[in-house]
mmCIF file with all atom_site columns, C-alpha atoms in Angstrom:
data_model
loop_
_atom_site.group_PDB
_atom_site.id
_atom_site.type_symbol
_atom_site.label_atom_id
_atom_site.label_alt_id
_atom_site.label_comp_id
_atom_site.label_asym_id
_atom_site.label_entity_id
_atom_site.label_seq_id
_atom_site.pdbx_PDB_ins_code
_atom_site.Cartn_x
_atom_site.Cartn_y
_atom_site.Cartn_z
_atom_site.occupancy
_atom_site.B_iso_or_equiv
_atom_site.pdbx_formal_charge
_atom_site.auth_seq_id
_atom_site.auth_comp_id
_atom_site.auth_asym_id
_atom_site.auth_atom_id
_atom_site.pdbx_PDB_model_num
ATOM 1   C CA . UNK B 1 1   ? -0.582  41.928 151.212 1.00 52.00 ? 11  UNK B CA 1
ATOM 2   C CA . UNK B 1 2   ? -2.922  45.380 150.485 1.00 56.00 ? 12  UNK B CA 1
ATOM 3   C CA . UNK B 1 3   ? -4.405  44.996 147.258 1.00 55.00 ? 13  UNK B CA 1
ATOM 4   C CA . UNK B 1 4   ? -2.605  47.534 144.657 1.00 54.00 ? 14  UNK B CA 1
ATOM 5   C CA . UNK B 1 5   ? -3.949  51.094 144.579 1.00 50.00 ? 15  UNK B CA 1
ATOM 6   C CA . UNK B 1 6   ? -6.756  51.593 141.785 1.00 51.00 ? 16  UNK B CA 1
ATOM 7   C CA . UNK B 1 7   ? -5.551  53.330 138.516 1.00 57.00 ? 17  UNK B CA 1
ATOM 8   C CA . UNK B 1 8   ? -6.273  56.641 138.155 1.00 60.00 ? 18  UNK B CA 1
ATOM 9   C CA . UNK B 1 9   ? -9.134  57.338 135.970 1.00 70.00 ? 19  UNK B CA 1
ATOM 10  C CA . UNK B 1 10  ? -8.035  59.174 132.387 1.00 75.00 ? 20  UNK B CA 1
ATOM 11  C CA . UNK B 1 11  ? -10.239 62.256 131.763 1.00 82.00 ? 21  UNK B CA 1
ATOM 12  C CA . UNK B 1 12  ? -12.183 60.915 129.497 1.00 87.00 ? 22  UNK B CA 1
ATOM 13  C CA . UNK B 1 13  ? -13.564 58.401 132.089 1.00 87.00 ? 23  UNK B CA 1
ATOM 14  C CA . UNK B 1 14  ? -13.912 61.256 134.504 1.00 86.00 ? 24  UNK B CA 1
ATOM 15  C CA . UNK B 1 15  ? -15.946 63.675 131.611 1.00 90.00 ? 25  UNK B CA 1
ATOM 16  C CA . UNK B 1 16  ? -17.481 61.240 129.306 1.00 93.00 ? 26  UNK B CA 1
ATOM 17  C CA . UNK B 1 17  ? -20.351 59.055 130.116 1.00 96.00 ? 27  UNK B CA 1
ATOM 18  C CA . UNK B 1 18  ? -20.457 56.678 127.200 1.00 96.00 ? 28  UNK B CA 1
ATOM 19  C CA . UNK B 1 19  ? -16.550 56.260 127.893 1.00 96.00 ? 29  UNK B CA 1
ATOM 20  C CA . UNK B 1 20  ? -18.262 54.628 131.295 1.00 96.00 ? 30  UNK B CA 1
ATOM 21  C CA . UNK B 1 21  ? -20.464 52.935 129.657 1.00 97.00 ? 31  UNK B CA 1
ATOM 22  C CA . UNK B 1 22  ? -17.771 51.319 127.537 1.00 97.00 ? 32  UNK B CA 1
ATOM 23  C CA . UNK B 1 23  ? -15.637 50.065 130.435 1.00 97.00 ? 33  UNK B CA 1
ATOM 24  C CA . UNK B 1 24  ? -18.708 48.491 132.024 1.00 97.00 ? 34  UNK B CA 1
ATOM 25  C CA . UNK B 1 25  ? -19.151 46.686 128.699 1.00 98.00 ? 35  UNK B CA 1
ATOM 26  C CA . UNK B 1 26  ? -15.194 45.596 128.685 1.00 97.00 ? 36  UNK B CA 1
ATOM 27  C CA . UNK B 1 27  ? -16.884 44.363 132.366 1.00 97.00 ? 37  UNK B CA 1
ATOM 28  C CA . UNK B 1 28  ? -18.805 42.081 130.605 1.00 97.00 ? 38  UNK B CA 1
ATOM 29  C CA . UNK B 1 29  ? -21.997 44.552 131.329 1.00 98.00 ? 39  UNK B CA 1
ATOM 30  C CA . UNK B 1 30  ? -24.771 43.429 128.823 1.00 97.00 ? 40  UNK B CA 1
ATOM 31  C CA . UNK B 1 31  ? -27.037 45.908 129.412 1.00 98.00 ? 41  UNK B CA 1
ATOM 32  C CA . UNK B 1 32  ? -24.380 48.580 129.103 1.00 98.00 ? 42  UNK B CA 1
ATOM 33  C CA . UNK B 1 33  ? -23.774 47.546 125.568 1.00 98.00 ? 43  UNK B CA 1
ATOM 34  C CA . UNK B 1 34  ? -27.383 47.784 124.870 1.00 98.00 ? 44  UNK B CA 1
ATOM 35  C CA . UNK B 1 35  ? -27.599 51.163 126.040 1.00 98.00 ? 45  UNK B CA 1
ATOM 36  C CA . UNK B 1 36  ? -24.384 52.256 123.823 1.00 98.00 ? 46  UNK B CA 1
ATOM 37  C CA . UNK B 1 37  ? -26.236 50.735 120.536 1.00 97.00 ? 47  UNK B CA 1
ATOM 38  C CA . UNK B 1 38  ? -29.505 52.318 121.340 1.00 97.00 ? 48  UNK B CA 1
ATOM 39  C CA . UNK B 1 39  ? -28.005 55.759 122.060 1.00 96.00 ? 49  UNK B CA 1
ATOM 40  C CA . UNK B 1 40  ? -25.492 55.312 118.462 1.00 95.00 ? 50  UNK B CA 1
ATOM 41  C CA . UNK B 1 41  ? -27.515 53.435 115.995 1.00 96.00 ? 51  UNK B CA 1
ATOM 42  C CA . UNK B 1 42  ? -29.912 56.158 114.459 1.00 94.00 ? 52  UNK B CA 1
ATOM 43  C CA . UNK B 1 43  ? -26.922 58.401 114.254 1.00 91.00 ? 53  UNK B CA 1
ATOM 44  C CA . UNK B 1 44  ? -24.742 55.772 112.641 1.00 93.00 ? 54  UNK B CA 1
ATOM 45  C CA . UNK B 1 45  ? -26.919 55.277 110.276 1.00 94.00 ? 55  UNK B CA 1
ATOM 46  C CA . UNK B 1 46  ? -27.662 58.648 109.160 1.00 89.00 ? 56  UNK B CA 1
ATOM 47  C CA . UNK B 1 47  ? -23.720 59.236 108.713 1.00 89.00 ? 57  UNK B CA 1
ATOM 48  C CA . UNK B 1 48  ? -23.245 55.715 106.932 1.00 91.00 ? 58  UNK B CA 1
ATOM 49  C CA . UNK B 1 49  ? -26.029 56.321 104.375 1.00 88.00 ? 59  UNK B CA 1
ATOM 50  C CA . UNK B 1 50  ? -24.656 59.958 103.632 1.00 83.00 ? 60  UNK B CA 1
ATOM 51  C CA . UNK B 1 51  ? -21.047 58.435 102.845 1.00 84.00 ? 61  UNK B CA 1
ATOM 52  C CA . UNK B 1 52  ? -22.836 54.980 101.235 1.00 85.00 ? 62  UNK B CA 1
ATOM 53  C CA . UNK B 1 53  ? -26.022 56.585 99.357  1.00 81.00 ? 63  UNK B CA 1
ATOM 54  C CA . UNK B 1 54  ? -27.508 53.919 100.247 1.00 88.00 ? 64  UNK B CA 1
ATOM 55  C CA . UNK B 1 55  ? -30.040 53.146 103.669 1.00 91.00 ? 65  UNK B CA 1
ATOM 56  C CA . UNK B 1 56  ? -30.140 49.338 103.460 1.00 95.00 ? 66  UNK B CA 1
ATOM 57  C CA . UNK B 1 57  ? -26.312 49.156 103.009 1.00 94.00 ? 67  UNK B CA 1
ATOM 58  C CA . UNK B 1 58  ? -25.547 51.571 106.015 1.00 94.00 ? 68  UNK B CA 1
ATOM 59  C CA . UNK B 1 59  ? -27.853 49.600 108.524 1.00 96.00 ? 69  UNK B CA 1
ATOM 60  C CA . UNK B 1 60  ? -25.539 46.459 107.309 1.00 96.00 ? 70  UNK B CA 1
ATOM 61  C CA . UNK B 1 61  ? -22.748 48.471 108.348 1.00 97.00 ? 71  UNK B CA 1
ATOM 62  C CA . UNK B 1 62  ? -23.671 49.990 111.466 1.00 97.00 ? 72  UNK B CA 1
ATOM 63  C CA . UNK B 1 63  ? -24.303 46.325 112.512 1.00 97.00 ? 73  UNK B CA 1
ATOM 64  C CA . UNK B 1 64  ? -20.806 45.817 111.269 1.00 97.00 ? 74  UNK B CA 1
ATOM 65  C CA . UNK B 1 65  ? -19.522 48.385 113.609 1.00 97.00 ? 75  UNK B CA 1
ATOM 66  C CA . UNK B 1 66  ? -21.281 47.424 116.552 1.00 98.00 ? 76  UNK B CA 1
ATOM 67  C CA . UNK B 1 67  ? -20.322 44.065 116.180 1.00 97.00 ? 77  UNK B CA 1
ATOM 68  C CA . UNK B 1 68  ? -16.797 45.326 115.919 1.00 97.00 ? 78  UNK B CA 1
ATOM 69  C CA . UNK B 1 69  ? -17.641 47.122 119.010 1.00 98.00 ? 79  UNK B CA 1
ATOM 70  C CA . UNK B 1 70  ? -18.378 44.230 121.308 1.00 97.00 ? 80  UNK B CA 1
ATOM 71  C CA . UNK B 1 71  ? -15.316 42.014 119.544 1.00 97.00 ? 81  UNK B CA 1
ATOM 72  C CA . UNK B 1 72  ? -12.960 44.992 120.634 1.00 97.00 ? 82  UNK B CA 1
ATOM 73  C CA . UNK B 1 73  ? -14.574 45.013 124.024 1.00 97.00 ? 83  UNK B CA 1
ATOM 74  C CA . UNK B 1 74  ? -11.767 43.549 126.348 1.00 96.00 ? 84  UNK B CA 1
ATOM 75  C CA . UNK B 1 75  ? -9.220  45.566 124.655 1.00 96.00 ? 85  UNK B CA 1
ATOM 76  C CA . UNK B 1 76  ? -10.962 48.805 125.176 1.00 97.00 ? 86  UNK B CA 1
ATOM 77  C CA . UNK B 1 77  ? -8.768  51.744 126.482 1.00 94.00 ? 87  UNK B CA 1
ATOM 78  C CA . UNK B 1 78  ? -9.972  54.916 127.553 1.00 94.00 ? 88  UNK B CA 1
ATOM 79  C CA . UNK B 1 79  ? -7.856  57.287 125.390 1.00 91.00 ? 89  UNK B CA 1
ATOM 80  C CA . UNK B 1 80  ? -10.022 59.421 123.619 1.00 89.00 ? 90  UNK B CA 1
ATOM 81  C CA . UNK B 1 81  ? -14.033 60.521 123.690 1.00 91.00 ? 91  UNK B CA 1
ATOM 82  C CA . UNK B 1 82  ? -16.185 57.405 123.174 1.00 95.00 ? 92  UNK B CA 1
ATOM 83  C CA . UNK B 1 83  ? -17.436 58.926 120.298 1.00 92.00 ? 93  UNK B CA 1
ATOM 84  C CA . UNK B 1 84  ? -14.378 59.261 118.597 1.00 90.00 ? 94  UNK B CA 1
ATOM 85  C CA . UNK B 1 85  ? -13.124 55.556 118.884 1.00 94.00 ? 95  UNK B CA 1
ATOM 86  C CA . UNK B 1 86  ? -16.637 54.357 117.814 1.00 95.00 ? 96  UNK B CA 1
ATOM 87  C CA . UNK B 1 87  ? -16.443 57.209 114.688 1.00 92.00 ? 97  UNK B CA 1
ATOM 88  C CA . UNK B 1 88  ? -13.168 55.910 114.342 1.00 92.00 ? 98  UNK B CA 1
ATOM 89  C CA . UNK B 1 89  ? -14.342 52.478 113.795 1.00 95.00 ? 99  UNK B CA 1
ATOM 90  C CA . UNK B 1 90  ? -16.730 53.566 111.420 1.00 93.00 ? 100 UNK B CA 1
ATOM 91  C CA . UNK B 1 91  ? -14.685 55.430 109.473 1.00 90.00 ? 101 UNK B CA 1
ATOM 92  C CA . UNK B 1 92  ? -12.312 52.430 108.593 1.00 91.00 ? 102 UNK B CA 1
ATOM 93  C CA . UNK B 1 93  ? -15.314 50.069 108.094 1.00 94.00 ? 103 UNK B CA 1
ATOM 94  C CA . UNK B 1 94  ? -17.469 53.103 105.522 1.00 91.00 ? 104 UNK B CA 1
ATOM 95  C CA . UNK B 1 95  ? -14.190 53.294 103.715 1.00 88.00 ? 105 UNK B CA 1
ATOM 96  C CA . UNK B 1 96  ? -13.356 49.382 103.425 1.00 90.00 ? 106 UNK B CA 1
ATOM 97  C CA . UNK B 1 97  ? -17.158 49.374 101.505 1.00 89.00 ? 107 UNK B CA 1
ATOM 98  C CA . UNK B 1 98  ? -16.794 51.992 99.365  1.00 84.00 ? 108 UNK B CA 1
ATOM 99  C CA . UNK B 1 99  ? -13.370 50.580 98.465  1.00 83.00 ? 109 UNK B CA 1
ATOM 100 C CA . UNK B 1 100 ? -15.064 47.143 97.379  1.00 83.00 ? 110 UNK B CA 1
ATOM 101 C CA . UNK B 1 101 ? -18.009 49.259 95.913  1.00 73.00 ? 111 UNK B CA 1
ATOM 102 C CA . UNK B 1 102 ? -15.383 51.126 93.454  1.00 64.00 ? 112 UNK B CA 1
ATOM 103 C CA . UNK B 1 103 ? -13.478 47.668 92.721  1.00 61.00 ? 113 UNK B CA 1
ATOM 104 C CA . UNK B 1 104 ? -16.928 46.213 91.627  1.00 55.00 ? 114 UNK B CA 1
ATOM 105 C CA . UNK B 1 105 ? -17.540 49.610 89.373  1.00 49.00 ? 115 UNK B CA 1
ATOM 106 C CA . UNK B 1 106 ? -14.216 49.126 88.121  1.00 44.00 ? 116 UNK B CA 1
ATOM 107 C CA . UNK B 1 107 ? -14.745 45.753 87.211  1.00 42.00 ? 117 UNK B CA 1
ATOM 108 C CA . UNK B 1 108 ? -18.301 46.617 85.426  1.00 44.00 ? 118 UNK B CA 1
ATOM 109 C CA . UNK B 1 109 ? -16.145 49.579 83.717  1.00 36.00 ? 119 UNK B CA 1
ATOM 110 C CA . UNK B 1 110 ? -13.668 46.843 81.969  1.00 41.00 ? 120 UNK B CA 1
ATOM 111 C CA . UNK B 1 111 ? -16.491 44.368 81.118  1.00 43.00 ? 121 UNK B CA 1
ATOM 112 C CA . UNK B 1 112 ? -19.192 46.930 79.688  1.00 44.00 ? 122 UNK B CA 1
ATOM 113 C CA . UNK B 1 113 ? -18.991 47.512 75.641  1.00 48.00 ? 123 UNK B CA 1
ATOM 114 C CA . UNK B 1 114 ? -17.761 51.132 75.698  1.00 46.00 ? 124 UNK B CA 1
ATOM 115 C CA . UNK B 1 115 ? -15.151 50.634 78.259  1.00 45.00 ? 125 UNK B CA 1
ATOM 116 C CA . UNK B 1 116 ? -15.718 53.837 79.464  1.00 43.00 ? 126 UNK B CA 1
ATOM 117 C CA . UNK B 1 117 ? -18.347 56.763 81.104  1.00 42.00 ? 127 UNK B CA 1
ATOM 118 C CA . UNK B 1 118 ? -18.976 60.142 79.821  1.00 41.00 ? 128 UNK B CA 1
ATOM 119 C CA . UNK B 1 119 ? -17.220 62.676 82.313  1.00 41.00 ? 129 UNK B CA 1
ATOM 120 C CA . UNK B 1 120 ? -19.978 65.117 83.994  1.00 43.00 ? 130 UNK B CA 1
ATOM 121 C CA . UNK B 1 121 ? -19.175 68.080 85.854  1.00 45.00 ? 131 UNK B CA 1
ATOM 122 C CA . UNK B 1 122 ? -19.723 67.784 89.830  1.00 45.00 ? 132 UNK B CA 1
ATOM 123 C CA . UNK B 1 123 ? -22.701 70.211 89.610  1.00 48.00 ? 133 UNK B CA 1
ATOM 124 C CA . UNK B 1 124 ? -24.612 68.317 86.928  1.00 50.00 ? 134 UNK B CA 1
ATOM 125 C CA . UNK B 1 125 ? -23.991 65.204 89.043  1.00 45.00 ? 135 UNK B CA 1
ATOM 126 C CA . UNK B 1 126 ? -25.827 66.959 91.640  1.00 48.00 ? 136 UNK B CA 1
ATOM 127 C CA . UNK B 1 127 ? -28.684 68.169 89.906  1.00 50.00 ? 137 UNK B CA 1
ATOM 128 C CA . UNK B 1 128 ? -29.544 64.652 88.314  1.00 49.00 ? 138 UNK B CA 1
ATOM 129 C CA . UNK B 1 129 ? -28.925 62.898 92.046  1.00 47.00 ? 139 UNK B CA 1
ATOM 130 C CA . UNK B 1 130 ? -31.255 65.618 93.680  1.00 50.00 ? 140 UNK B CA 1
ATOM 131 C CA . UNK B 1 131 ? -33.666 65.469 91.054  1.00 50.00 ? 141 UNK B CA 1
ATOM 132 C CA . UNK B 1 132 ? -33.973 69.182 90.918  1.00 47.00 ? 142 UNK B CA 1
ATOM 133 C CA . UNK B 1 133 ? -33.131 72.196 88.706  1.00 46.00 ? 143 UNK B CA 1
ATOM 134 C CA . UNK B 1 134 ? -32.073 76.198 90.266  1.00 43.00 ? 144 UNK B CA 1
ATOM 135 C CA . UNK B 1 135 ? -34.946 77.401 87.909  1.00 41.00 ? 145 UNK B CA 1
ATOM 136 C CA . UNK B 1 136 ? -36.935 78.535 91.543  1.00 44.00 ? 146 UNK B CA 1
ATOM 137 C CA . UNK B 1 137 ? -36.587 79.036 94.858  1.00 44.00 ? 147 UNK B CA 1
ATOM 138 C CA . UNK B 1 138 ? -36.099 75.744 96.601  1.00 44.00 ? 148 UNK B CA 1
ATOM 139 C CA . UNK B 1 139 ? -38.504 74.873 99.696  1.00 52.00 ? 149 UNK B CA 1
ATOM 140 C CA . UNK B 1 140 ? -36.361 74.024 103.174 1.00 56.00 ? 150 UNK B CA 1
ATOM 141 C CA . UNK B 1 141 ? -36.378 70.026 102.342 1.00 59.00 ? 151 UNK B CA 1
ATOM 142 C CA . UNK B 1 142 ? -35.529 70.792 98.802  1.00 63.00 ? 152 UNK B CA 1
ATOM 143 C CA . UNK B 1 143 ? -32.520 72.645 99.977  1.00 67.00 ? 153 UNK B CA 1
ATOM 144 C CA . UNK B 1 144 ? -31.546 70.119 102.050 1.00 70.00 ? 154 UNK B CA 1
ATOM 145 C CA . UNK B 1 145 ? -32.003 67.402 99.254  1.00 74.00 ? 155 UNK B CA 1
ATOM 146 C CA . UNK B 1 146 ? -29.496 69.492 97.255  1.00 75.00 ? 156 UNK B CA 1
ATOM 147 C CA . UNK B 1 147 ? -27.006 70.075 99.939  1.00 78.00 ? 157 UNK B CA 1
ATOM 148 C CA . UNK B 1 148 ? -26.908 66.386 100.640 1.00 78.00 ? 158 UNK B CA 1
ATOM 149 C CA . UNK B 1 149 ? -26.750 65.575 96.913  1.00 80.00 ? 159 UNK B CA 1
ATOM 150 C CA . UNK B 1 150 ? -23.546 67.994 97.038  1.00 84.00 ? 160 UNK B CA 1
ATOM 151 C CA . UNK B 1 151 ? -22.121 66.747 99.916  1.00 85.00 ? 161 UNK B CA 1
ATOM 152 C CA . UNK B 1 152 ? -22.333 63.001 98.373  1.00 83.00 ? 162 UNK B CA 1
ATOM 153 C CA . UNK B 1 153 ? -20.519 64.129 94.777  1.00 85.00 ? 163 UNK B CA 1
ATOM 154 C CA . UNK B 1 154 ? -17.179 65.158 96.814  1.00 88.00 ? 164 UNK B CA 1
ATOM 155 C CA . UNK B 1 155 ? -14.129 62.555 97.576  1.00 87.00 ? 165 UNK B CA 1
ATOM 156 C CA . UNK B 1 156 ? -14.439 60.236 100.176 1.00 85.00 ? 166 UNK B CA 1
ATOM 157 C CA . UNK B 1 157 ? -12.378 61.604 102.475 1.00 89.00 ? 167 UNK B CA 1
ATOM 158 C CA . UNK B 1 158 ? -13.695 65.364 102.036 1.00 91.00 ? 168 UNK B CA 1
ATOM 159 C CA . UNK B 1 159 ? -17.086 63.935 102.710 1.00 90.00 ? 169 UNK B CA 1
ATOM 160 C CA . UNK B 1 160 ? -16.437 62.385 105.724 1.00 90.00 ? 170 UNK B CA 1
ATOM 161 C CA . UNK B 1 161 ? -14.644 65.216 107.020 1.00 92.00 ? 171 UNK B CA 1
ATOM 162 C CA . UNK B 1 162 ? -17.594 67.242 106.602 1.00 91.00 ? 172 UNK B CA 1
ATOM 163 C CA . UNK B 1 163 ? -19.858 64.792 107.624 1.00 89.00 ? 173 UNK B CA 1
ATOM 164 C CA . UNK B 1 164 ? -18.138 64.778 110.807 1.00 90.00 ? 174 UNK B CA 1
ATOM 165 C CA . UNK B 1 165 ? -17.851 68.383 110.700 1.00 90.00 ? 175 UNK B CA 1
ATOM 166 C CA . UNK B 1 166 ? -21.504 69.611 109.926 1.00 85.00 ? 176 UNK B CA 1
ATOM 167 C CA . UNK B 1 167 ? -23.802 66.889 111.393 1.00 82.00 ? 177 UNK B CA 1
ATOM 168 C CA . UNK B 1 168 ? -21.472 65.724 114.205 1.00 84.00 ? 178 UNK B CA 1
ATOM 169 C CA . UNK B 1 169 ? -19.946 68.761 115.343 1.00 86.00 ? 179 UNK B CA 1
ATOM 170 C CA . UNK B 1 170 ? -16.671 67.824 115.577 1.00 88.00 ? 180 UNK B CA 1
ATOM 171 C CA . UNK B 1 171 ? -13.319 69.537 116.049 1.00 91.00 ? 181 UNK B CA 1
ATOM 172 C CA . UNK B 1 172 ? -10.279 69.402 113.825 1.00 94.00 ? 182 UNK B CA 1
ATOM 173 C CA . UNK B 1 173 ? -8.852  67.494 116.153 1.00 92.00 ? 183 UNK B CA 1
ATOM 174 C CA . UNK B 1 174 ? -11.529 65.064 117.193 1.00 90.00 ? 184 UNK B CA 1
ATOM 175 C CA . UNK B 1 175 ? -11.964 64.513 113.193 1.00 92.00 ? 185 UNK B CA 1
ATOM 176 C CA . UNK B 1 176 ? -8.219  64.146 112.861 1.00 93.00 ? 186 UNK B CA 1
ATOM 177 C CA . UNK B 1 177 ? -7.886  61.401 115.738 1.00 90.00 ? 187 UNK B CA 1
ATOM 178 C CA . UNK B 1 178 ? -10.874 59.871 114.072 1.00 88.00 ? 188 UNK B CA 1
ATOM 179 C CA . UNK B 1 179 ? -9.754  59.797 110.590 1.00 89.00 ? 189 UNK B CA 1
ATOM 180 C CA . UNK B 1 180 ? -5.724  59.362 111.250 1.00 88.00 ? 190 UNK B CA 1
ATOM 181 C CA . UNK B 1 181 ? -5.111  62.669 110.034 1.00 92.00 ? 191 UNK B CA 1
ATOM 182 C CA . UNK B 1 182 ? -3.485  65.696 111.306 1.00 95.00 ? 192 UNK B CA 1
ATOM 183 C CA . UNK B 1 183 ? -4.989  68.401 112.537 1.00 95.00 ? 193 UNK B CA 1
ATOM 184 C CA . UNK B 1 184 ? -3.477  70.751 109.711 1.00 96.00 ? 194 UNK B CA 1
ATOM 185 C CA . UNK B 1 185 ? -4.083  68.038 107.041 1.00 96.00 ? 195 UNK B CA 1
ATOM 186 C CA . UNK B 1 186 ? -7.921  68.280 108.405 1.00 96.00 ? 196 UNK B CA 1
ATOM 187 C CA . UNK B 1 187 ? -8.094  71.835 108.146 1.00 96.00 ? 197 UNK B CA 1
ATOM 188 C CA . UNK B 1 188 ? -6.758  71.875 104.235 1.00 96.00 ? 198 UNK B CA 1
ATOM 189 C CA . UNK B 1 189 ? -9.175  68.445 103.485 1.00 95.00 ? 199 UNK B CA 1
ATOM 190 C CA . UNK B 1 190 ? -12.185 71.097 104.792 1.00 95.00 ? 200 UNK B CA 1
ATOM 191 C CA . UNK B 1 191 ? -10.929 73.633 102.660 1.00 94.00 ? 201 UNK B CA 1
ATOM 192 C CA . UNK B 1 192 ? -10.514 72.060 99.292  1.00 94.00 ? 202 UNK B CA 1
ATOM 193 C CA . UNK B 1 193 ? -14.367 70.253 100.737 1.00 93.00 ? 203 UNK B CA 1
ATOM 194 C CA . UNK B 1 194 ? -15.858 73.815 101.097 1.00 90.00 ? 204 UNK B CA 1
ATOM 195 C CA . UNK B 1 195 ? -14.386 75.405 97.451  1.00 91.00 ? 205 UNK B CA 1
ATOM 196 C CA . UNK B 1 196 ? -15.657 71.992 95.598  1.00 91.00 ? 206 UNK B CA 1
ATOM 197 C CA . UNK B 1 197 ? -18.882 72.453 97.400  1.00 88.00 ? 207 UNK B CA 1
ATOM 198 C CA . UNK B 1 198 ? -19.086 75.894 96.107  1.00 85.00 ? 208 UNK B CA 1
ATOM 199 C CA . UNK B 1 199 ? -18.313 75.244 92.511  1.00 86.00 ? 209 UNK B CA 1
ATOM 200 C CA . UNK B 1 200 ? -21.591 72.321 93.006  1.00 85.00 ? 210 UNK B CA 1
ATOM 201 C CA . UNK B 1 201 ? -23.435 74.684 94.298  1.00 82.00 ? 211 UNK B CA 1
ATOM 202 C CA . UNK B 1 202 ? -23.042 77.384 92.498  1.00 82.00 ? 212 UNK B CA 1
ATOM 203 C CA . UNK B 1 203 ? -25.900 76.976 89.543  1.00 78.00 ? 213 UNK B CA 1
ATOM 204 C CA . UNK B 1 204 ? -28.175 77.284 92.804  1.00 73.00 ? 214 UNK B CA 1
ATOM 205 C CA . UNK B 1 205 ? -26.774 80.555 94.098  1.00 70.00 ? 215 UNK B CA 1
ATOM 206 C CA . UNK B 1 206 ? -26.628 82.197 91.032  1.00 68.00 ? 216 UNK B CA 1
ATOM 207 C CA . UNK B 1 207 ? -30.229 81.549 90.147  1.00 65.00 ? 217 UNK B CA 1
ATOM 208 C CA . UNK B 1 208 ? -31.568 82.207 93.745  1.00 61.00 ? 218 UNK B CA 1
ATOM 209 C CA . UNK B 1 209 ? -32.409 78.786 93.811  1.00 56.00 ? 219 UNK B CA 1
ATOM 210 C CA . UNK B 1 210 ? -30.807 78.109 96.883  1.00 60.00 ? 220 UNK B CA 1
ATOM 211 C CA . UNK B 1 211 ? -30.286 80.598 100.065 1.00 55.00 ? 221 UNK B CA 1
ATOM 212 C CA . UNK B 1 212 ? -26.687 82.150 100.565 1.00 57.00 ? 222 UNK B CA 1
ATOM 213 C CA . UNK B 1 213 ? -27.153 81.459 104.118 1.00 50.00 ? 223 UNK B CA 1
ATOM 214 C CA . UNK B 1 214 ? -27.528 77.678 103.839 1.00 53.00 ? 224 UNK B CA 1
ATOM 215 C CA . UNK B 1 215 ? -24.894 77.471 101.404 1.00 52.00 ? 225 UNK B CA 1
ATOM 216 C CA . UNK B 1 216 ? -22.607 79.465 103.943 1.00 54.00 ? 226 UNK B CA 1
ATOM 217 C CA . UNK B 1 217 ? -23.737 77.121 106.896 1.00 55.00 ? 227 UNK B CA 1
ATOM 218 C CA . UNK B 1 218 ? -20.962 74.547 105.135 1.00 56.00 ? 228 UNK B CA 1
ATOM 219 C CA . UNK B 1 219 ? -18.390 76.992 104.913 1.00 54.00 ? 229 UNK B CA 1
ATOM 220 C CA . UNK B 1 220 ? -17.696 77.991 108.600 1.00 58.00 ? 230 UNK B CA 1
ATOM 221 C CA . UNK B 1 221 ? -14.710 75.977 110.304 1.00 64.00 ? 231 UNK B CA 1
ATOM 222 C CA . UNK B 1 222 ? -15.108 74.183 113.149 1.00 63.00 ? 232 UNK B CA 1
ATOM 223 C CA . UNK B 1 223 ? -14.734 75.889 116.350 1.00 58.00 ? 233 UNK B CA 1
ATOM 224 C CA . UNK B 1 224 ? -11.766 73.857 118.576 1.00 59.00 ? 234 UNK B CA 1
ATOM 225 C CA . UNK B 1 225 ? -11.708 76.709 120.900 1.00 45.00 ? 235 UNK B CA 1
ATOM 226 C CA . UNK B 1 226 ? -15.322 76.128 121.665 1.00 40.00 ? 236 UNK B CA 1
ATOM 227 C CA . UNK B 1 227 ? -15.109 72.653 122.018 1.00 46.00 ? 237 UNK B CA 1
ATOM 228 C CA . UNK B 1 228 ? -12.390 72.647 124.877 1.00 43.00 ? 238 UNK B CA 1
ATOM 229 C CA . UNK B 1 229 ? -9.420  72.316 122.363 1.00 43.00 ? 239 UNK B CA 1
#
């Protein structure tokens, strides 16, 4: 009997070289896996550092992500861009870590003498975290520090969506696939994140300490059309 015809390649297999690498990993190619790790490790650690606010924890979580990728290799199907699939795993790993961290904080809070903490405005938390006050024009490195401190004050889902949008250049659709949300839900999430960032950065903008153009960069919406969606 003749061999059955090969399965048709998906559009992702045809257009995404990283999907083809992952298919080689599925077939047992260890070198292909090492290539993917080398390509994405730095990006993953960067994203995870923004999410969990700790470099060492981020490095551990990145290793966990790649371990999950390797364990899932035999079940891998190219139904999305490789980066979307990878960041979906990253999102799940980060969310689990943040939930565990939140539970630990709740336990510590209950066991503390007062049982409560003072509520502080988000912008004050951002100032304290960045170590900077909006009394002067900030240097570029300081602006970046303030922006990242502001993003870290967002809620978990808003923070993840903002990072995927602004640092990974993902479209609404890709962010939705990564986070398990509809495109409309992502739009709403990013809209709320932009409004919150505007409030957090207001003292810096009013004092002239932060350039308007830099803050506006976080108010730009993903260009889905430009990304082929």
